[in-house]
Short mmCIF file of N, CA and C in Angstrom, two decimals:
data_model
loop_
_atom_site.label_atom_id
_atom_site.label_comp_id
_atom_site.label_asym_id
_atom_site.label_seq_id
_atom_site.Cartn_x
_atom_site.Cartn_y
_atom_site.Cartn_z
N UNK A 1 -7.65 4.24 12.24
CA UNK A 1 -6.67 4.84 13.14
C UNK A 1 -7.08 5.78 13.17
N UNK A 2 -7.35 5.56 14.87
CA UNK A 2 -7.45 6.67 15.88
C UNK A 2 -5.58 7.85 16.35
N UNK A 3 -6.25 9.03 16.20
CA UNK A 3 -4.95 9.89 15.47
C UNK A 3 -4.32 10.40 17.21
N UNK A 4 -5.22 10.28 17.63
CA UNK A 4 -4.76 10.82 19.25
C UNK A 4 -3.60 9.65 20.64
N UNK A 5 -3.97 8.24 19.58
CA UNK A 5 -2.33 7.77 20.73
C UNK A 5 -1.59 7.16 19.95
N UNK A 6 -0.04 7.84 20.37
CA UNK A 6 0.71 6.71 20.08
C UNK A 6 0.82 5.81 18.49
N UNK A 7 1.91 5.98 17.96
CA UNK A 7 2.00 5.03 17.41
C UNK A 7 2.16 3.19 18.02
N UNK A 8 2.48 3.46 18.64
CA UNK A 8 2.98 2.29 19.79
C UNK A 8 1.74 1.59 19.69
N UNK A 9 1.12 2.35 20.90
CA UNK A 9 -0.24 1.86 21.26
C UNK A 9 -1.01 1.61 19.60
N UNK A 10 -0.67 2.50 18.66
CA UNK A 10 -2.12 1.90 18.22
C UNK A 10 -1.70 0.07 16.96
N UNK A 11 -0.72 0.08 17.15
CA UNK A 11 -0.18 -1.68 16.78
C UNK A 11 0.28 -2.62 17.70
N UNK A 12 -0.66 -2.28 19.42
CA UNK A 12 -0.67 -3.20 20.27
C UNK A 12 -0.07 -3.10 21.25
N UNK A 13 1.02 -1.97 21.16
CA UNK A 13 1.97 -2.26 22.75
C UNK A 13 3.11 -2.71 22.34
N UNK A 14 3.23 -3.09 23.33
CA UNK A 14 4.46 -3.80 22.94
C UNK A 14 4.25 -5.49 22.53
N UNK A 15 2.99 -5.81 22.90
CA UNK A 15 3.04 -7.63 22.34
C UNK A 15 2.76 -7.05 20.89
N UNK A 16 2.51 -5.64 20.60
CA UNK A 16 2.02 -5.83 18.97
C UNK A 16 3.29 -5.46 17.80
N UNK A 17 4.65 -4.94 19.13
CA UNK A 17 5.91 -4.70 18.13
C UNK A 17 6.17 -6.03 18.33
N UNK A 18 6.68 -7.03 19.15
CA UNK A 18 6.72 -8.23 19.43
C UNK A 18 6.23 -9.53 18.00
N UNK A 19 4.93 -8.93 17.95
CA UNK A 19 4.56 -10.10 16.74
C UNK A 19 4.72 -9.31 15.62
N UNK A 20 5.30 -8.19 15.03
CA UNK A 20 5.55 -6.81 14.00
C UNK A 20 7.20 -8.33 13.61
N UNK A 21 8.02 -8.03 14.60
CA UNK A 21 9.45 -8.62 14.71
C UNK A 21 9.16 -9.67 14.01
N UNK A 22 8.75 -10.87 14.81
CA UNK A 22 8.88 -11.93 14.79
C UNK A 22 8.18 -12.59 13.53
N UNK A 23 6.69 -11.46 12.74
CA UNK A 23 6.41 -11.85 11.57
C UNK A 23 7.77 -11.64 10.18
N UNK A 24 8.12 -10.97 10.79
CA UNK A 24 9.18 -9.98 10.36
C UNK A 24 10.74 -9.59 9.63
N UNK A 25 11.51 -11.38 10.39
CA UNK A 25 12.77 -11.57 10.46
C UNK A 25 12.85 -12.85 9.43
N UNK A 26 11.95 -13.37 9.25
CA UNK A 26 11.85 -15.00 8.89
C UNK A 26 11.85 -14.32 7.39
N UNK A 27 11.26 -13.65 7.04
CA UNK A 27 11.01 -12.75 5.27
C UNK A 27 12.57 -12.37 5.42
N UNK A 28 13.19 -11.52 5.77
CA UNK A 28 14.11 -11.50 5.94
C UNK A 28 14.85 -12.24 5.84
N UNK A 29 15.44 -12.64 6.06
CA UNK A 29 15.93 -13.75 6.95
C UNK A 29 16.35 -14.34 5.15
N UNK A 30 14.56 -14.64 4.65
CA UNK A 30 14.35 -15.69 3.95
C UNK A 30 14.66 -14.46 2.28
N UNK A 31 14.90 -13.22 2.43
CA UNK A 31 15.14 -12.93 0.73
C UNK A 31 16.92 -13.14 0.66
N UNK A 32 16.05 -13.02 -0.64
CA UNK A 32 17.42 -13.16 -1.53
C UNK A 32 18.66 -12.08 -1.52
N UNK A 33 18.20 -10.93 -1.19
CA UNK A 33 19.17 -9.34 -1.64
C UNK A 33 19.59 -9.04 -0.60
N UNK A 34 18.03 -9.60 0.96
CA UNK A 34 19.21 -8.90 2.60
C UNK A 34 19.48 -9.98 2.92
N UNK A 35 18.73 -10.92 3.25
CA UNK A 35 19.13 -12.00 4.06
C UNK A 35 20.09 -11.80 4.23
N UNK A 36 21.42 -11.98 3.56
CA UNK A 36 23.00 -12.11 3.52
C UNK A 36 23.63 -12.12 3.92
N UNK A 37 22.53 -10.14 5.13
CA UNK A 37 23.36 -9.48 5.91
C UNK A 37 23.59 -9.72 7.12
N UNK A 38 22.62 -10.12 7.50
CA UNK A 38 21.34 -10.94 9.05
C UNK A 38 22.44 -11.87 9.38
N UNK A 39 23.04 -12.13 10.85
CA UNK A 39 24.02 -13.36 11.51
C UNK A 39 22.97 -14.46 11.64
N UNK A 40 23.37 -15.36 11.17
CA UNK A 40 22.09 -16.29 11.75
C UNK A 40 21.39 -16.53 13.10
N UNK A 41 22.32 -16.03 14.02
CA UNK A 41 21.57 -15.97 15.17
C UNK A 41 21.14 -15.06 14.96
N UNK A 42 19.29 -15.49 14.58
CA UNK A 42 18.12 -13.41 14.24
C UNK A 42 18.42 -12.71 15.91
N UNK A 43 18.51 -13.94 16.62
CA UNK A 43 17.71 -13.29 18.58
C UNK A 43 17.77 -12.37 18.63
N UNK A 44 20.18 -11.43 18.54
CA UNK A 44 19.83 -10.18 19.38
C UNK A 44 19.95 -9.60 18.18
N UNK A 45 19.21 -9.36 16.62
CA UNK A 45 19.18 -8.40 15.54
C UNK A 45 17.71 -8.60 16.64
N UNK A 46 17.17 -9.26 16.76
CA UNK A 46 15.26 -9.34 16.70
C UNK A 46 15.30 -8.45 18.12
N UNK A 47 16.25 -8.96 19.13
CA UNK A 47 15.78 -8.14 20.50
C UNK A 47 15.37 -6.40 20.38
N UNK A 48 17.39 -5.98 19.36
CA UNK A 48 17.34 -4.99 19.14
C UNK A 48 16.18 -4.21 18.26
N UNK A 49 15.43 -5.01 17.44
CA UNK A 49 14.71 -4.31 16.86
C UNK A 49 13.26 -3.75 17.24
N UNK A 50 12.46 -5.04 18.74
CA UNK A 50 11.40 -5.30 18.96
C UNK A 50 12.19 -3.75 20.06
N UNK A 51 13.52 -3.22 20.80
CA UNK A 51 14.06 -2.77 21.69
C UNK A 51 13.63 -0.77 20.50
N UNK A 52 13.77 -0.78 19.46
CA UNK A 52 13.91 0.30 19.14
C UNK A 52 12.66 0.50 18.43
N UNK A 53 11.52 -0.55 18.18
CA UNK A 53 10.62 0.35 17.06
C UNK A 53 9.71 0.22 19.01
N UNK A 54 10.10 -0.17 19.54
CA UNK A 54 9.21 0.78 20.99
C UNK A 54 9.59 1.14 20.89
N UNK A 55 10.92 2.09 20.74
CA UNK A 55 10.77 3.39 21.10
C UNK A 55 10.70 4.67 20.04
N UNK A 56 10.97 3.58 18.68
CA UNK A 56 10.44 5.33 17.78
C UNK A 56 9.00 5.45 17.52
N UNK A 57 8.11 4.19 17.85
CA UNK A 57 6.99 4.06 17.79
C UNK A 57 6.28 4.93 18.88
N UNK A 58 6.38 5.36 19.76
CA UNK A 58 5.85 6.94 21.32
C UNK A 58 5.89 5.76 22.62
N UNK A 59 6.62 4.14 22.56
CA UNK A 59 6.43 3.20 23.49
C UNK A 59 7.55 3.98 25.03
N UNK A 60 8.06 2.98 25.19
CA UNK A 60 9.47 3.41 26.06
C UNK A 60 10.53 2.99 25.33
N UNK A 61 11.55 4.07 26.48
CA UNK A 61 12.55 4.11 25.12
C UNK A 61 13.76 3.42 25.29
N UNK A 62 13.18 1.86 25.50
CA UNK A 62 14.20 0.36 25.64
C UNK A 62 15.86 1.05 24.95
N UNK A 63 16.13 1.18 23.84
CA UNK A 63 16.52 1.11 22.88
C UNK A 63 17.66 2.48 23.86
N UNK A 64 17.61 3.40 23.94
CA UNK A 64 19.17 3.81 24.36
C UNK A 64 18.85 3.39 25.53
N UNK A 65 17.89 3.55 26.54
CA UNK A 65 18.06 3.04 27.83
C UNK A 65 19.38 1.74 28.20
N UNK A 66 19.00 0.99 27.11
CA UNK A 66 20.09 -0.19 26.60
C UNK A 66 21.44 -0.04 26.15
N UNK A 67 21.65 0.32 25.44
CA UNK A 67 21.93 0.55 24.11
C UNK A 67 22.61 2.66 24.02
N UNK A 68 22.17 3.52 24.31
CA UNK A 68 22.63 4.46 24.34
C UNK A 68 22.01 5.44 22.88
N UNK A 69 22.19 6.53 23.12
CA UNK A 69 21.75 7.44 21.86
C UNK A 69 21.69 5.58 19.80
N UNK A 70 20.28 6.10 19.23
CA UNK A 70 20.15 4.73 18.25
C UNK A 70 21.09 4.86 17.25
N UNK A 71 22.24 6.32 17.59
CA UNK A 71 22.70 6.82 16.02
C UNK A 71 22.66 5.33 14.39
N UNK A 72 21.72 4.83 14.74
CA UNK A 72 20.89 3.54 13.39
C UNK A 72 21.48 3.86 12.32
N UNK A 73 22.54 5.44 11.66
CA UNK A 73 22.64 5.51 10.57
C UNK A 73 24.02 5.31 10.62
N UNK A 74 25.08 5.57 11.75
CA UNK A 74 26.66 4.75 11.95
C UNK A 74 26.57 3.55 11.71
N UNK A 75 25.12 2.88 12.95
CA UNK A 75 25.30 1.49 12.84
C UNK A 75 25.33 0.83 11.77
N UNK A 76 24.43 1.36 11.16
CA UNK A 76 24.28 0.52 9.22
C UNK A 76 25.05 0.35 8.30
N UNK A 77 26.79 1.61 9.21
CA UNK A 77 27.62 2.12 7.65
C UNK A 77 28.49 0.61 7.80
N UNK A 78 28.87 -0.10 8.45
CA UNK A 78 29.65 -1.27 7.62
C UNK A 78 28.68 -1.96 6.48
N UNK A 79 27.53 -1.68 6.97
CA UNK A 79 26.95 -2.54 5.50
C UNK A 79 27.19 -1.85 4.63
N UNK A 80 27.06 -2.51 3.37
CA UNK A 80 26.50 -1.96 1.77
C UNK A 80 24.99 -1.98 1.78
N UNK A 81 24.37 -0.99 1.63
CA UNK A 81 22.97 -0.72 1.99
C UNK A 81 21.95 0.24 0.78
N UNK A 82 21.92 -0.67 -0.20
CA UNK A 82 21.21 0.26 -1.74
C UNK A 82 20.33 0.42 -1.22
N UNK A 83 19.85 1.36 -2.97
CA UNK A 83 18.37 1.83 -2.45
C UNK A 83 17.27 0.46 -3.15
N UNK A 84 17.91 -0.43 -3.12
CA UNK A 84 17.25 -2.32 -3.58
C UNK A 84 17.15 -2.42 -1.86
N UNK A 85 18.05 -2.03 -1.58
CA UNK A 85 17.66 -2.99 -0.13
C UNK A 85 16.89 -2.35 1.06
N UNK A 86 16.63 -1.16 1.10
CA UNK A 86 15.79 -0.34 1.59
C UNK A 86 14.14 -0.51 1.24
N UNK A 87 14.33 -0.80 -0.11
CA UNK A 87 13.27 -1.55 -0.84
C UNK A 87 13.29 -2.55 -0.46
N UNK A 88 13.19 -3.59 -0.24
CA UNK A 88 13.26 -5.02 0.46
C UNK A 88 13.13 -5.17 1.61
N UNK A 89 13.87 -3.93 2.37
CA UNK A 89 13.71 -3.85 3.59
C UNK A 89 12.43 -3.37 4.18
N UNK A 90 11.31 -2.91 3.71
CA UNK A 90 10.26 -1.94 3.51
C UNK A 90 8.96 -3.46 2.76
N UNK A 91 9.53 -3.48 1.73
CA UNK A 91 8.56 -5.03 1.08
C UNK A 91 8.48 -6.48 2.38
N UNK A 92 9.68 -6.24 3.05
CA UNK A 92 9.52 -7.60 4.08
C UNK A 92 8.59 -6.79 5.40
N UNK A 93 8.76 -5.98 5.73
CA UNK A 93 7.99 -5.54 6.39
C UNK A 93 6.86 -4.83 6.86
N UNK A 94 6.31 -4.31 4.86
CA UNK A 94 4.45 -4.51 4.94
C UNK A 94 4.29 -5.63 4.89
N UNK A 95 4.58 -6.48 4.10
CA UNK A 95 4.54 -8.20 4.49
C UNK A 95 4.07 -8.80 6.07
N UNK A 96 4.81 -7.99 6.82
CA UNK A 96 4.59 -8.55 8.04
C UNK A 96 3.97 -7.91 8.59
N UNK A 97 3.82 -7.07 8.50
CA UNK A 97 2.15 -5.83 9.18
C UNK A 97 1.23 -6.55 8.80
N UNK A 98 0.90 -6.72 7.41
CA UNK A 98 -0.64 -7.44 6.68
C UNK A 98 -0.72 -9.11 7.50
N UNK A 99 0.44 -9.71 7.69
CA UNK A 99 0.28 -10.68 8.34
C UNK A 99 -0.37 -10.31 9.58
N UNK A 100 0.01 -9.92 10.72
CA UNK A 100 0.10 -9.82 11.65
C UNK A 100 -1.71 -9.16 11.87
N UNK A 101 -2.03 -9.03 10.48
CA UNK A 101 -3.44 -8.29 10.80
C UNK A 101 -3.45 -6.50 10.74
N UNK A 102 -2.85 -5.47 10.96
CA UNK A 102 -2.79 -4.39 10.77
C UNK A 102 -3.97 -4.17 9.76
N UNK A 103 -4.59 -3.31 10.29
CA UNK A 103 -5.85 -2.83 9.06
C UNK A 103 -4.36 -2.03 8.29
N UNK A 104 -5.46 -1.42 7.23
CA UNK A 104 -4.19 -1.32 5.91
C UNK A 104 -4.02 0.10 5.91
N UNK A 105 -4.99 0.92 7.40
CA UNK A 105 -4.41 2.35 7.36
C UNK A 105 -3.00 2.50 7.68
N UNK A 106 -3.37 1.46 9.02
CA UNK A 106 -1.90 1.72 10.00
C UNK A 106 -1.01 1.25 9.56
N UNK A 107 -0.82 0.03 8.63
CA UNK A 107 0.65 -0.56 7.90
C UNK A 107 0.92 0.84 6.77
N UNK A 108 0.22 1.36 6.14
CA UNK A 108 0.89 2.18 5.73
C UNK A 108 1.47 3.52 6.29
N UNK A 109 0.74 3.86 7.39
CA UNK A 109 1.14 5.16 8.45
C UNK A 109 2.55 3.95 8.47
N UNK A 110 2.74 3.02 9.49
CA UNK A 110 3.88 2.41 9.69
C UNK A 110 5.41 1.91 8.48
N UNK A 111 4.08 2.01 7.60
CA UNK A 111 6.00 1.66 6.54
C UNK A 111 5.77 3.19 6.15
N UNK A 112 5.09 4.46 6.45
CA UNK A 112 5.48 5.79 5.69
C UNK A 112 6.61 5.95 7.01
N UNK A 113 6.28 5.67 8.38
CA UNK A 113 6.89 6.20 9.46
C UNK A 113 8.16 5.64 9.30
N UNK A 114 8.33 4.76 8.75
CA UNK A 114 9.48 3.53 8.34
C UNK A 114 10.43 4.34 7.47
N UNK A 115 9.69 4.41 6.50
CA UNK A 115 10.75 5.15 4.23
C UNK A 115 11.51 5.45 5.05
N UNK A 116 11.17 6.85 5.59
CA UNK A 116 12.66 7.73 6.01
C UNK A 116 13.59 6.81 6.39
N UNK A 117 13.58 6.59 7.45
CA UNK A 117 15.12 5.07 8.45
C UNK A 117 15.56 5.36 7.63
N UNK A 118 14.47 3.52 6.81
CA UNK A 118 14.95 2.82 5.62
C UNK A 118 16.14 3.42 4.73
N UNK A 119 15.83 4.23 4.57
CA UNK A 119 16.13 5.79 3.20
C UNK A 119 18.09 6.24 3.55
N UNK A 120 17.57 6.55 5.26
CA UNK A 120 18.42 7.15 5.37
C UNK A 120 19.35 6.23 5.35
N UNK A 121 19.43 5.11 5.44
CA UNK A 121 20.46 4.29 5.53
C UNK A 121 21.48 3.87 4.68
N UNK A 122 20.88 4.44 3.23
CA UNK A 122 21.17 3.95 1.87
C UNK A 122 22.29 4.85 2.05
N UNK A 123 23.85 3.89 2.06
CA UNK A 123 25.61 4.59 1.79
C UNK A 123 25.73 3.93 0.27
N UNK A 124 25.22 3.41 -0.59
CA UNK A 124 26.27 2.65 -1.73
C UNK A 124 25.08 2.45 -2.56
N UNK A 125 25.10 2.56 -3.39
CA UNK A 125 24.30 2.83 -5.02
C UNK A 125 23.89 1.39 -5.52
#
């Protein structure tokens, strides 16, 4: 992995982020623990995730431009999120990263970067 480029560029920019999101959400929806937390109409959720990951990985500030400051913990507070939920979310993301063909080293970097926020959203045991 080239350490002189943003994570956004490393995963393939807009197209790469879109591929990750499109691979990720079917896994989330099928997961027995976290699937029920998401609405049946997943398209708006996918679009916000695309916007957030684009910004979070160093691309354009799509999320903030459209929705204001991410305030991700506050946005997730209405949902009971346990450490098991965070682990399941990361597991689905790991499978998506593998499915879209990111190199293992890059997969590890992306999961490490997402691990902090995933565990930060935990609000219940």
